[in-house]
């Protein structure tokens, strides 16, 4: 009977360790997803900024060409 209690305690400790490992793996995966989403968002913001600057330059060139005429 004592051997059965010891095996139960070891089994429960191993189960808790396995649960903690799965929880940490899930947290790491979630953090990786968030950092990937933030990277994509930063890239999209820079693309929008570059396109906006390009449109402003083209608009300025058109206005200077109209003013010369």
mmCIF file with all atom_site columns, N, CA and C in Angstrom:
data_model
loop_
_atom_site.group_PDB
_atom_site.id
_atom_site.type_symbol
_atom_site.label_atom_id
_atom_site.label_alt_id
_atom_site.label_comp_id
_atom_site.label_asym_id
_atom_site.label_entity_id
_atom_site.label_seq_id
_atom_site.pdbx_PDB_ins_code
_atom_site.Cartn_x
_atom_site.Cartn_y
_atom_site.Cartn_z
_atom_site.occupancy
_atom_site.B_iso_or_equiv
_atom_site.pdbx_formal_charge
_atom_site.auth_seq_id
_atom_site.auth_comp_id
_atom_site.auth_asym_id
_atom_site.auth_atom_id
_atom_site.pdbx_PDB_model_num
ATOM 1   N N  . UNK A 1 1  ? 0.818 -1.196 0.000   1.00 0.00 ? 1  UNK A N  1
ATOM 2   C CA . UNK A 1 1  ? 0.000 0.000  0.000   1.00 0.00 ? 1  UNK A CA 1
ATOM 3   C C  . UNK A 1 1  ? 0.863 1.262  0.000   1.00 0.00 ? 1  UNK A C  1
ATOM 4   N N  . UNK A 1 2  ? 1.985 1.226  0.730   1.00 0.00 ? 2  UNK A N  1
ATOM 5   C CA . UNK A 1 2  ? 2.874 2.374  0.789   1.00 0.00 ? 2  UNK A CA 1
ATOM 6   C C  . UNK A 1 2  ? 3.486 2.619  -0.593  1.00 0.00 ? 2  UNK A C  1
ATOM 7   N N  . UNK A 1 3  ? 3.828 1.560  -1.304  1.00 0.00 ? 3  UNK A N  1
ATOM 8   C CA . UNK A 1 3  ? 4.395 1.687  -2.640  1.00 0.00 ? 3  UNK A CA 1
ATOM 9   C C  . UNK A 1 3  ? 3.397 2.336  -3.592  1.00 0.00 ? 3  UNK A C  1
ATOM 10  N N  . UNK A 1 4  ? 2.127 2.011  -3.455  1.00 0.00 ? 4  UNK A N  1
ATOM 11  C CA . UNK A 1 4  ? 1.086 2.583  -4.306  1.00 0.00 ? 4  UNK A CA 1
ATOM 12  C C  . UNK A 1 4  ? 0.930 4.081  -4.041  1.00 0.00 ? 4  UNK A C  1
ATOM 13  N N  . UNK A 1 5  ? 1.037 4.492  -2.779  1.00 0.00 ? 5  UNK A N  1
ATOM 14  C CA . UNK A 1 5  ? 0.944 5.918  -2.454  1.00 0.00 ? 5  UNK A CA 1
ATOM 15  C C  . UNK A 1 5  ? 2.139 6.676  -3.027  1.00 0.00 ? 5  UNK A C  1
ATOM 16  N N  . UNK A 1 6  ? 3.319 6.079  -2.952  1.00 0.00 ? 6  UNK A N  1
ATOM 17  C CA . UNK A 1 6  ? 4.516 6.734  -3.480  1.00 0.00 ? 6  UNK A CA 1
ATOM 18  C C  . UNK A 1 6  ? 4.416 6.884  -4.992  1.00 0.00 ? 6  UNK A C  1
ATOM 19  N N  . UNK A 1 7  ? 3.926 5.860  -5.673  1.00 0.00 ? 7  UNK A N  1
ATOM 20  C CA . UNK A 1 7  ? 3.775 5.940  -7.125  1.00 0.00 ? 7  UNK A CA 1
ATOM 21  C C  . UNK A 1 7  ? 2.725 6.989  -7.482  1.00 0.00 ? 7  UNK A C  1
ATOM 22  N N  . UNK A 1 8  ? 1.693 7.107  -6.668  1.00 0.00 ? 8  UNK A N  1
ATOM 23  C CA . UNK A 1 8  ? 0.671 8.118  -6.923  1.00 0.00 ? 8  UNK A CA 1
ATOM 24  C C  . UNK A 1 8  ? 1.226 9.516  -6.755  1.00 0.00 ? 8  UNK A C  1
ATOM 25  N N  . UNK A 1 9  ? 2.071 9.717  -5.764  1.00 0.00 ? 9  UNK A N  1
ATOM 26  C CA . UNK A 1 9  ? 2.664 11.035 -5.537  1.00 0.00 ? 9  UNK A CA 1
ATOM 27  C C  . UNK A 1 9  ? 3.625 11.386 -6.670  1.00 0.00 ? 9  UNK A C  1
ATOM 28  N N  . UNK A 1 10 ? 4.439 10.436 -7.079  1.00 0.00 ? 10 UNK A N  1
ATOM 29  C CA . UNK A 1 10 ? 5.376 10.682 -8.176  1.00 0.00 ? 10 UNK A CA 1
ATOM 30  C C  . UNK A 1 10 ? 4.610 10.939 -9.464  1.00 0.00 ? 10 UNK A C  1
ATOM 31  N N  . UNK A 1 11 ? 3.558 10.180 -9.675  1.00 0.00 ? 11 UNK A N  1
ATOM 32  C CA . UNK A 1 11 ? 2.744 10.376 -10.880 1.00 0.00 ? 11 UNK A CA 1
ATOM 33  C C  . UNK A 1 11 ? 2.085 11.738 -10.904 1.00 0.00 ? 11 UNK A C  1
ATOM 34  N N  . UNK A 1 12 ? 1.592 12.174 -9.751  1.00 0.00 ? 12 UNK A N  1
ATOM 35  C CA . UNK A 1 12 ? 0.951 13.492 -9.712  1.00 0.00 ? 12 UNK A CA 1
ATOM 36  C C  . UNK A 1 12 ? 1.972 14.604 -9.917  1.00 0.00 ? 12 UNK A C  1
ATOM 37  N N  . UNK A 1 13 ? 3.178 14.431 -9.382  1.00 0.00 ? 13 UNK A N  1
ATOM 38  C CA . UNK A 1 13 ? 4.228 15.434 -9.600  1.00 0.00 ? 13 UNK A CA 1
ATOM 39  C C  . UNK A 1 13 ? 4.617 15.483 -11.073 1.00 0.00 ? 13 UNK A C  1
ATOM 40  N N  . UNK A 1 14 ? 4.742 14.311 -11.701 1.00 0.00 ? 14 UNK A N  1
ATOM 41  C CA . UNK A 1 14 ? 5.061 14.279 -13.126 1.00 0.00 ? 14 UNK A CA 1
ATOM 42  C C  . UNK A 1 14 ? 3.940 14.903 -13.957 1.00 0.00 ? 14 UNK A C  1
ATOM 43  N N  . UNK A 1 15 ? 2.699 14.673 -13.557 1.00 0.00 ? 15 UNK A N  1
ATOM 44  C CA . UNK A 1 15 ? 1.571 15.279 -14.273 1.00 0.00 ? 15 UNK A CA 1
ATOM 45  C C  . UNK A 1 15 ? 1.591 16.798 -14.130 1.00 0.00 ? 15 UNK A C  1
ATOM 46  N N  . UNK A 1 16 ? 1.907 17.294 -12.942 1.00 0.00 ? 16 UNK A N  1
ATOM 47  C CA . UNK A 1 16 ? 2.006 18.743 -12.749 1.00 0.00 ? 16 UNK A CA 1
ATOM 48  C C  . UNK A 1 16 ? 3.142 19.341 -13.576 1.00 0.00 ? 16 UNK A C  1
ATOM 49  N N  . UNK A 1 17 ? 4.265 18.646 -13.626 1.00 0.00 ? 17 UNK A N  1
ATOM 50  C CA . UNK A 1 17 ? 5.390 19.125 -14.435 1.00 0.00 ? 17 UNK A CA 1
ATOM 51  C C  . UNK A 1 17 ? 4.995 19.166 -15.908 1.00 0.00 ? 17 UNK A C  1
ATOM 52  N N  . UNK A 1 18 ? 4.286 18.128 -16.363 1.00 0.00 ? 18 UNK A N  1
ATOM 53  C CA . UNK A 1 18 ? 3.839 18.104 -17.757 1.00 0.00 ? 18 UNK A CA 1
ATOM 54  C C  . UNK A 1 18 ? 2.867 19.245 -18.038 1.00 0.00 ? 18 UNK A C  1
ATOM 55  N N  . UNK A 1 19 ? 1.966 19.532 -17.102 1.00 0.00 ? 19 UNK A N  1
ATOM 56  C CA . UNK A 1 19 ? 1.025 20.639 -17.285 1.00 0.00 ? 19 UNK A CA 1
ATOM 57  C C  . UNK A 1 19 ? 1.747 21.979 -17.353 1.00 0.00 ? 19 UNK A C  1
ATOM 58  N N  . UNK A 1 20 ? 2.740 22.162 -16.499 1.00 0.00 ? 20 UNK A N  1
ATOM 59  C CA . UNK A 1 20 ? 3.505 23.411 -16.524 1.00 0.00 ? 20 UNK A CA 1
ATOM 60  C C  . UNK A 1 20 ? 4.256 23.546 -17.846 1.00 0.00 ? 20 UNK A C  1
ATOM 61  N N  . UNK A 1 21 ? 4.824 22.460 -18.350 1.00 0.00 ? 21 UNK A N  1
ATOM 62  C CA . UNK A 1 21 ? 5.535 22.504 -19.621 1.00 0.00 ? 21 UNK A CA 1
ATOM 63  C C  . UNK A 1 21 ? 4.596 22.862 -20.766 1.00 0.00 ? 21 UNK A C  1
ATOM 64  N N  . UNK A 1 22 ? 3.411 22.278 -20.785 1.00 0.00 ? 22 UNK A N  1
ATOM 65  C CA . UNK A 1 22 ? 2.439 22.587 -21.837 1.00 0.00 ? 22 UNK A CA 1
ATOM 66  C C  . UNK A 1 22 ? 1.993 24.043 -21.729 1.00 0.00 ? 22 UNK A C  1
ATOM 67  N N  . UNK A 1 23 ? 1.781 24.519 -20.511 1.00 0.00 ? 23 UNK A N  1
ATOM 68  C CA . UNK A 1 23 ? 1.374 25.912 -20.311 1.00 0.00 ? 23 UNK A CA 1
ATOM 69  C C  . UNK A 1 23 ? 2.454 26.870 -20.810 1.00 0.00 ? 23 UNK A C  1
ATOM 70  N N  . UNK A 1 24 ? 3.718 26.597 -20.470 1.00 0.00 ? 24 UNK A N  1
ATOM 71  C CA . UNK A 1 24 ? 4.813 27.454 -20.920 1.00 0.00 ? 24 UNK A CA 1
ATOM 72  C C  . UNK A 1 24 ? 4.962 27.417 -22.438 1.00 0.00 ? 24 UNK A C  1
ATOM 73  N N  . UNK A 1 25 ? 4.774 26.242 -23.032 1.00 0.00 ? 25 UNK A N  1
ATOM 74  C CA . UNK A 1 25 ? 4.856 26.125 -24.486 1.00 0.00 ? 25 UNK A CA 1
ATOM 75  C C  . UNK A 1 25 ? 3.754 26.946 -25.146 1.00 0.00 ? 25 UNK A C  1
ATOM 76  N N  . UNK A 1 26 ? 2.568 26.928 -24.574 1.00 0.00 ? 26 UNK A N  1
ATOM 77  C CA . UNK A 1 26 ? 1.457 27.712 -25.114 1.00 0.00 ? 26 UNK A CA 1
ATOM 78  C C  . UNK A 1 26 ? 1.726 29.204 -24.971 1.00 0.00 ? 26 UNK A C  1
ATOM 79  N N  . UNK A 1 27 ? 2.245 29.618 -23.830 1.00 0.00 ? 27 UNK A N  1
ATOM 80  C CA . UNK A 1 27 ? 2.562 31.034 -23.611 1.00 0.00 ? 27 UNK A CA 1
ATOM 81  C C  . UNK A 1 27 ? 3.632 31.499 -24.596 1.00 0.00 ? 27 UNK A C  1
ATOM 82  N N  . UNK A 1 28 ? 4.656 30.683 -24.814 1.00 0.00 ? 28 UNK A N  1
ATOM 83  C CA . UNK A 1 28 ? 5.716 31.042 -25.757 1.00 0.00 ? 28 UNK A CA 1
ATOM 84  C C  . UNK A 1 28 ? 5.151 31.159 -27.165 1.00 0.00 ? 28 UNK A C  1
ATOM 85  N N  . UNK A 1 29 ? 4.269 30.249 -27.546 1.00 0.00 ? 29 UNK A N  1
ATOM 86  C CA . UNK A 1 29 ? 3.628 30.328 -28.860 1.00 0.00 ? 29 UNK A CA 1
ATOM 87  C C  . UNK A 1 29 ? 2.790 31.582 -29.012 1.00 0.00 ? 29 UNK A C  1
ATOM 88  N N  . UNK A 1 30 ? 2.070 31.958 -27.964 1.00 0.00 ? 30 UNK A N  1
ATOM 89  C CA . UNK A 1 30 ? 1.238 33.164 -28.009 1.00 0.00 ? 30 UNK A CA 1
ATOM 90  C C  . UNK A 1 30 ? 2.100 34.418 -28.129 1.00 0.00 ? 30 UNK A C  1
ATOM 91  N N  . UNK A 1 31 ? 3.205 34.451 -27.387 1.00 0.00 ? 31 UNK A N  1
ATOM 92  C CA . UNK A 1 31 ? 4.113 35.597 -27.471 1.00 0.00 ? 31 UNK A CA 1
ATOM 93  C C  . UNK A 1 31 ? 4.735 35.678 -28.865 1.00 0.00 ? 31 UNK A C  1
ATOM 94  N N  . UNK A 1 32 ? 5.077 34.530 -29.441 1.00 0.00 ? 32 UNK A N  1
ATOM 95  C CA . UNK A 1 32 ? 5.622 34.522 -30.802 1.00 0.00 ? 32 UNK A CA 1
ATOM 96  C C  . UNK A 1 32 ? 4.592 35.048 -31.795 1.00 0.00 ? 32 UNK A C  1
ATOM 97  N N  . UNK A 1 33 ? 3.329 34.674 -31.621 1.00 0.00 ? 33 UNK A N  1
ATOM 98  C CA . UNK A 1 33 ? 2.271 35.180 -32.501 1.00 0.00 ? 33 UNK A CA 1
ATOM 99  C C  . UNK A 1 33 ? 2.131 36.689 -32.362 1.00 0.00 ? 33 UNK A C  1
ATOM 100 N N  . UNK A 1 34 ? 2.151 37.183 -31.129 1.00 0.00 ? 34 UNK A N  1
ATOM 101 C CA . UNK A 1 34 ? 2.011 38.627 -30.913 1.00 0.00 ? 34 UNK A CA 1
ATOM 102 C C  . UNK A 1 34 ? 3.179 39.404 -31.522 1.00 0.00 ? 34 UNK A C  1
ATOM 103 N N  . UNK A 1 35 ? 4.395 38.911 -31.345 1.00 0.00 ? 35 UNK A N  1
ATOM 104 C CA . UNK A 1 35 ? 5.535 39.621 -31.921 1.00 0.00 ? 35 UNK A CA 1
ATOM 105 C C  . UNK A 1 35 ? 5.488 39.589 -33.441 1.00 0.00 ? 35 UNK A C  1
ATOM 106 N N  . UNK A 1 36 ? 5.042 38.494 -34.013 1.00 0.00 ? 36 UNK A N  1
ATOM 107 C CA . UNK A 1 36 ? 4.889 38.434 -35.471 1.00 0.00 ? 36 UNK A CA 1
ATOM 108 C C  . UNK A 1 36 ? 3.848 39.415 -35.965 1.00 0.00 ? 36 UNK A C  1
ATOM 109 N N  . UNK A 1 37 ? 2.728 39.518 -35.237 1.00 0.00 ? 37 UNK A N  1
ATOM 110 C CA . UNK A 1 37 ? 1.680 40.464 -35.625 1.00 0.00 ? 37 UNK A CA 1
ATOM 111 C C  . UNK A 1 37 ? 2.177 41.901 -35.509 1.00 0.00 ? 37 UNK A C  1
ATOM 112 N N  . UNK A 1 38 ? 2.955 42.190 -34.480 1.00 0.00 ? 38 UNK A N  1
ATOM 113 C CA . UNK A 1 38 ? 3.489 43.544 -34.311 1.00 0.00 ? 38 UNK A CA 1
ATOM 114 C C  . UNK A 1 38 ? 4.484 43.864 -35.429 1.00 0.00 ? 38 UNK A C  1
ATOM 115 N N  . UNK A 1 39 ? 5.313 42.898 -35.813 1.00 0.00 ? 39 UNK A N  1
ATOM 116 C CA . UNK A 1 39 ? 6.259 43.121 -36.909 1.00 0.00 ? 39 UNK A CA 1
ATOM 117 C C  . UNK A 1 39 ? 5.521 43.430 -38.210 1.00 0.00 ? 39 UNK A C  1
ATOM 118 N N  . UNK A 1 40 ? 4.480 42.668 -38.498 1.00 0.00 ? 40 UNK A N  1
ATOM 119 C CA . UNK A 1 40 ? 3.701 42.904 -39.719 1.00 0.00 ? 40 UNK A CA 1
ATOM 120 C C  . UNK A 1 40 ? 3.041 44.273 -39.668 1.00 0.00 ? 40 UNK A C  1
ATOM 121 N N  . UNK A 1 41 ? 2.527 44.659 -38.512 1.00 0.00 ? 41 UNK A N  1
ATOM 122 C CA . UNK A 1 41 ? 1.899 45.971 -38.363 1.00 0.00 ? 41 UNK A CA 1
ATOM 123 C C  . UNK A 1 41 ? 2.911 47.095 -38.592 1.00 0.00 ? 41 UNK A C  1
ATOM 124 N N  . UNK A 1 42 ? 4.112 46.956 -38.062 1.00 0.00 ? 42 UNK A N  1
ATOM 125 C CA . UNK A 1 42 ? 5.146 47.974 -38.260 1.00 0.00 ? 42 UNK A CA 1
ATOM 126 C C  . UNK A 1 42 ? 5.513 48.083 -39.738 1.00 0.00 ? 42 UNK A C  1
ATOM 127 N N  . UNK A 1 43 ? 5.634 46.949 -40.413 1.00 0.00 ? 43 UNK A N  1
ATOM 128 C CA . UNK A 1 43 ? 5.956 46.967 -41.844 1.00 0.00 ? 43 UNK A CA 1
ATOM 129 C C  . UNK A 1 43 ? 4.853 47.663 -42.630 1.00 0.00 ? 43 UNK A C  1
ATOM 130 N N  . UNK A 1 44 ? 3.592 47.380 -42.312 1.00 0.00 ? 44 UNK A N  1
ATOM 131 C CA . UNK A 1 44 ? 2.478 48.023 -43.015 1.00 0.00 ? 44 UNK A CA 1
ATOM 132 C C  . UNK A 1 44 ? 2.453 49.525 -42.765 1.00 0.00 ? 44 UNK A C  1
ATOM 133 N N  . UNK A 1 45 ? 2.773 49.950 -41.550 1.00 0.00 ? 45 UNK A N  1
ATOM 134 C CA . UNK A 1 45 ? 2.807 51.386 -41.254 1.00 0.00 ? 45 UNK A CA 1
ATOM 135 C C  . UNK A 1 45 ? 3.911 52.068 -42.066 1.00 0.00 ? 45 UNK A C  1
ATOM 136 N N  . UNK A 1 46 ? 5.086 51.456 -42.164 1.00 0.00 ? 46 UNK A N  1
ATOM 137 C CA . UNK A 1 46 ? 6.161 52.050 -42.953 1.00 0.00 ? 46 UNK A CA 1
ATOM 138 C C  . UNK A 1 46 ? 5.806 52.105 -44.438 1.00 0.00 ? 46 UNK A C  1
ATOM 139 N N  . UNK A 1 47 ? 5.154 51.066 -44.949 1.00 0.00 ? 47 UNK A N  1
ATOM 140 C CA . UNK A 1 47 ? 4.729 51.087 -46.351 1.00 0.00 ? 47 UNK A CA 1
ATOM 141 C C  . UNK A 1 47 ? 3.733 52.217 -46.580 1.00 0.00 ? 47 UNK A C  1
ATOM 142 N N  . UNK A 1 48 ? 2.773 52.379 -45.672 1.00 0.00 ? 48 UNK A N  1
ATOM 143 C CA . UNK A 1 48 ? 1.800 53.465 -45.806 1.00 0.00 ? 48 UNK A CA 1
ATOM 144 C C  . UNK A 1 48 ? 2.492 54.822 -45.732 1.00 0.00 ? 48 UNK A C  1
ATOM 145 N N  . UNK A 1 49 ? 3.485 54.946 -44.876 1.00 0.00 ? 49 UNK A N  1
ATOM 146 C CA . UNK A 1 49 ? 4.224 56.202 -44.754 1.00 0.00 ? 49 UNK A CA 1
ATOM 147 C C  . UNK A 1 49 ? 4.982 56.523 -46.037 1.00 0.00 ? 49 UNK A C  1
ATOM 148 N N  . UNK A 1 50 ? 5.638 55.531 -46.610 1.00 0.00 ? 50 UNK A N  1
ATOM 149 C CA . UNK A 1 50 ? 6.387 55.747 -47.850 1.00 0.00 ? 50 UNK A CA 1
ATOM 150 C C  . UNK A 1 50 ? 5.440 56.109 -48.990 1.00 0.00 ? 50 UNK A C  1
ATOM 151 N N  . UNK A 1 51 ? 4.305 55.429 -49.084 1.00 0.00 ? 51 UNK A N  1
ATOM 152 C CA . UNK A 1 51 ? 3.325 55.749 -50.130 1.00 0.00 ? 51 UNK A CA 1
ATOM 153 C C  . UNK A 1 51 ? 2.783 57.158 -49.927 1.00 0.00 ? 51 UNK A C  1
ATOM 154 N N  . UNK A 1 52 ? 2.500 57.537 -48.690 1.00 0.00 ? 52 UNK A N  1
ATOM 155 C CA . UNK A 1 52 ? 2.009 58.888 -48.410 1.00 0.00 ? 52 UNK A CA 1
ATOM 156 C C  . UNK A 1 52 ? 3.014 59.956 -48.794 1.00 0.00 ? 52 UNK A C  1
ATOM 157 N N  . UNK A 1 53 ? 4.283 59.725 -48.477 1.00 0.00 ? 53 UNK A N  1
ATOM 158 C CA . UNK A 1 53 ? 5.326 60.689 -48.850 1.00 0.00 ? 53 UNK A CA 1
ATOM 159 C C  . UNK A 1 53 ? 5.450 60.774 -50.369 1.00 0.00 ? 53 UNK A C  1
ATOM 160 N N  . UNK A 1 54 ? 5.374 59.632 -51.037 1.00 0.00 ? 54 UNK A N  1
ATOM 161 C CA . UNK A 1 54 ? 5.439 59.633 -52.502 1.00 0.00 ? 54 UNK A CA 1
ATOM 162 C C  . UNK A 1 54 ? 4.288 60.407 -53.118 1.00 0.00 ? 54 UNK A C  1
ATOM 163 N N  . UNK A 1 55 ? 3.085 60.225 -52.591 1.00 0.00 ? 55 UNK A N  1
ATOM 164 C CA . UNK A 1 55 ? 1.933 60.968 -53.113 1.00 0.00 ? 55 UNK A CA 1
ATOM 165 C C  . UNK A 1 55 ? 2.082 62.464 -52.872 1.00 0.00 ? 55 UNK A C  1
ATOM 166 N N  . UNK A 1 56 ? 2.606 62.838 -51.708 1.00 0.00 ? 56 UNK A N  1
ATOM 167 C CA . UNK A 1 56 ? 2.819 64.262 -51.430 1.00 0.00 ? 56 UNK A CA 1
ATOM 168 C C  . UNK A 1 56 ? 3.852 64.860 -52.381 1.00 0.00 ? 56 UNK A C  1
ATOM 169 N N  . UNK A 1 57 ? 4.915 64.115 -52.688 1.00 0.00 ? 57 UNK A N  1
ATOM 170 C CA . UNK A 1 57 ? 5.918 64.603 -53.630 1.00 0.00 ? 57 UNK A CA 1
ATOM 171 C C  . UNK A 1 57 ? 5.331 64.780 -55.025 1.00 0.00 ? 57 UNK A C  1
ATOM 172 N N  . UNK A 1 58 ? 4.555 63.798 -55.479 1.00 0.00 ? 58 UNK A N  1
ATOM 173 C CA . UNK A 1 58 ? 3.936 63.913 -56.799 1.00 0.00 ? 58 UNK A CA 1
ATOM 174 C C  . UNK A 1 58 ? 2.982 65.094 -56.863 1.00 0.00 ? 58 UNK A C  1
ATOM 175 N N  . UNK A 1 59 ? 2.224 65.297 -55.804 1.00 0.00 ? 59 UNK A N  1
ATOM 176 C CA . UNK A 1 59 ? 1.305 66.436 -55.758 1.00 0.00 ? 59 UNK A CA 1
ATOM 177 C C  . UNK A 1 59 ? 2.081 67.748 -55.803 1.00 0.00 ? 59 UNK A C  1
ATOM 178 N N  . UNK A 1 60 ? 3.188 67.825 -55.093 1.00 0.00 ? 60 UNK A N  1
ATOM 179 C CA . UNK A 1 60 ? 4.023 69.021 -55.108 1.00 0.00 ? 60 UNK A CA 1
ATOM 180 C C  . UNK A 1 60 ? 4.625 69.280 -56.478 1.00 0.00 ? 60 UNK A C  1
ATOM 181 N N  . UNK A 1 61 ? 5.087 68.222 -57.162 1.00 0.00 ? 61 UNK A N  1
ATOM 182 C CA . UNK A 1 61 ? 5.631 68.394 -58.508 1.00 0.00 ? 61 UNK A CA 1
ATOM 183 C C  . UNK A 1 61 ? 4.565 68.898 -59.474 1.00 0.00 ? 61 UNK A C  1
ATOM 184 N N  . UNK A 1 62 ? 3.347 68.368 -59.355 1.00 0.00 ? 62 UNK A N  1
ATOM 185 C CA . UNK A 1 62 ? 2.259 68.814 -60.233 1.00 0.00 ? 62 UNK A CA 1
ATOM 186 C C  . UNK A 1 62 ? 1.927 70.278 -59.982 1.00 0.00 ? 62 UNK A C  1
ATOM 187 N N  . UNK A 1 63 ? 1.922 70.688 -58.719 1.00 0.00 ? 63 UNK A N  1
ATOM 188 C CA . UNK A 1 63 ? 1.605 72.088 -58.403 1.00 0.00 ? 63 UNK A CA 1
ATOM 189 C C  . UNK A 1 63 ? 2.695 73.028 -58.902 1.00 0.00 ? 63 UNK A C  1
ATOM 190 N N  . UNK A 1 64 ? 3.953 72.645 -58.782 1.00 0.00 ? 64 UNK A N  1
ATOM 191 C CA . UNK A 1 64 ? 5.026 73.518 -59.281 1.00 0.00 ? 64 UNK A CA 1
ATOM 192 C C  . UNK A 1 64 ? 4.994 73.594 -60.804 1.00 0.00 ? 64 UNK A C  1
ATOM 193 N N  . UNK A 1 65 ? 4.624 72.521 -61.463 1.00 0.00 ? 65 UNK A N  1
ATOM 194 C CA . UNK A 1 65 ? 4.525 72.545 -62.919 1.00 0.00 ? 65 UNK A CA 1
ATOM 195 C C  . UNK A 1 65 ? 3.373 73.455 -63.357 1.00 0.00 ? 65 UNK A C  1
ATOM 196 N N  . UNK A 1 66 ? 2.256 73.429 -62.622 1.00 0.00 ? 66 UNK A N  1
ATOM 197 C CA . UNK A 1 66 ? 1.121 74.300 -62.947 1.00 0.00 ? 66 UNK A CA 1
ATOM 198 C C  . UNK A 1 66 ? 1.479 75.765 -62.702 1.00 0.00 ? 66 UNK A C  1
ATOM 199 N N  . UNK A 1 67 ? 2.226 76.028 -61.646 1.00 0.00 ? 67 UNK A N  1
ATOM 200 C CA . UNK A 1 67 ? 2.601 77.410 -61.328 1.00 0.00 ? 67 UNK A CA 1
ATOM 201 C C  . UNK A 1 67 ? 3.574 77.984 -62.359 1.00 0.00 ? 67 UNK A C  1
ATOM 202 N N  . UNK A 1 68 ? 4.410 77.152 -62.962 1.00 0.00 ? 68 UNK A N  1
ATOM 203 C CA . UNK A 1 68 ? 5.353 77.624 -63.980 1.00 0.00 ? 68 UNK A CA 1
ATOM 204 C C  . UNK A 1 68 ? 4.634 78.005 -65.267 1.00 0.00 ? 68 UNK A C  1
ATOM 205 N N  . UNK A 1 69 ? 3.523 77.343 -65.541 1.00 0.00 ? 69 UNK A N  1
ATOM 206 C CA . UNK A 1 69 ? 2.785 77.620 -66.785 1.00 0.00 ? 69 UNK A CA 1
ATOM 207 C C  . UNK A 1 69 ? 1.982 78.835 -66.649 1.00 0.00 ? 69 UNK A C  1
#
